[in-house]
Amino acid sequence: MFVVDEAHLVSEWGEEFRPEYLRLGDAIAELGRPAVLALTATASPPVQADITRRLKMRSPDVVVADFDRPNIALAMRQTQPGEREAQAVDDRCVEVLIEQETPALIYALTHARCESLADRLRLDAFRAAPYHGGMTAGARARVQDEFSAGQLDVVVATSAFGMGIDKPDIRTVVHAGVPASIDDYYQEIGRAGRDGKPAAAVLVHDPRTIRIPRLLAARTRLGEATLHRVVDAIENAGGHIAIAQLVASADVPAHAADRVVNELAELGFLSLTGSGQHRAAEPGRELPPPAELTGQLVDLNKRRQAVLAGRLAAAREYAESTRCRRAELLAYFGENYVPPCGNCDNDRFSAATAGSRPSVGGGVPVRHRLWGRGGC
C-alpha cells in the first residue's frame, strides 16, 4: 500500500501546495500501482478532486468524515473604531481571554505580532509566550513543552504552531486577524476541545489586518525578470543541471530557482531527481522558446495568486457573515448543515445586532486574572 499523509499538499488548491509532491503519481506508477491511501484533515471538494487526479487514483472510494465539532462555540469579535490597528486587535484578544477559559492558543499574523501580544498578555497576568519561525529550535521546543505541561496559559503563535500537538484540554483558540484561508482557520480551531468538553473559537476581526495575508501572498509571486533568468540558465545548460548550479548561473535566490523548477515540472517540461543539496532537473521533453516558456510560468503564477486571493476572500466573508457560522464553515468543505446551530454568535444574537455585540449587562458572570470570578 502507498500511503500519502497530509495529502492536501498534493493540490495547488490546498493550503500549502508542494510542487515536488507532483512526483508521487509517477512513483506510484513505478511501484506497479499498489493500493493508494490519501489522508488529510482539511480537503474541500476542489482539493479532493485535485488529489485524486494528481495521484492518478482510479475510481477511488472517497470517505469524508463529519467536519462538525459541535462542542466548539464559534464567534467573531470586531475591534473598536478609533484605535491603532495593532492596539485594537490586542485589546480585543485580551478581552476574549479574560472572558474565556485557558489553556488558549492565539494565532497572530506575523512574528512581531506574536512577540508584542505575548508581552501584553503577561502584563495582564497571563503566563504567555510567543512561538514563531524566527525563534531558535530550542526556544520553540521549550515553549511547546511548557504549554503541554500546563506551565503556560497562552501561546501566541504563527500557523507554525500546532502540527503534531495533541493537547486535549485547550479551551480557547483566538485568531488575531483574518487568516489566509478557511482551510487554515478550520485546522487551527480544531486544536480546541479535543477532550470533547466545551471550547471556544473566536476570530478577532479588524478589516485593516487583511493587508497582512494579502502582502504575504504577494511575496510568493515571482517577477518576470527572475523567471527569464532561470529559464535562460536552464536552456543554456542544455540538459541535466543541479539546482545549486542553477542558482549560481541565474544569479537568483535559491527559493526562486526552486520554485521555477517545481513549476516547470508541474507543466511537464522538467523531471526532478535527487533531494536536498543533490536535487537536480533535466528536460522531460523539448523546451519551447524561452519567451513562450516564461509566458507559461507567468500565467501559472497569476493563477496561483488568484487562488490565494480567493481563499482570503472566503475567510473574510466568513468573518463578516451574519449567518450561522457553523453552516458557513461546513458548506466550505461541502457538508450540508441545517442552521441554526445555537452555538455561534450569529445564532445567539439577531442579524440586526450581529455586527455590534451588546456590552456585558448586569448579572453576567465575569472573570479577572487576578481577582477570580464574580458578577456585575
Short mmCIF file of C-alpha atoms in Angstrom, two decimals, residues 80-85 87-88:
data_model
loop_
_atom_site.label_atom_id
_atom_site.label_comp_id
_atom_site.label_asym_id
_atom_site.label_seq_id
_atom_site.Cartn_x
_atom_site.Cartn_y
_atom_site.Cartn_z
CA GLN A 80 -13.27 49.16 18.35
CA PRO A 81 -13.01 52.04 15.86
CA GLY A 82 -10.58 54.87 16.51
CA GLU A 83 -7.70 52.79 17.87
CA ARG A 84 -4.46 51.90 16.14
CA GLU A 85 -4.82 48.57 14.37
CA GLN A 87 -3.63 48.03 19.75
CA ALA A 88 -7.25 47.45 18.74
#
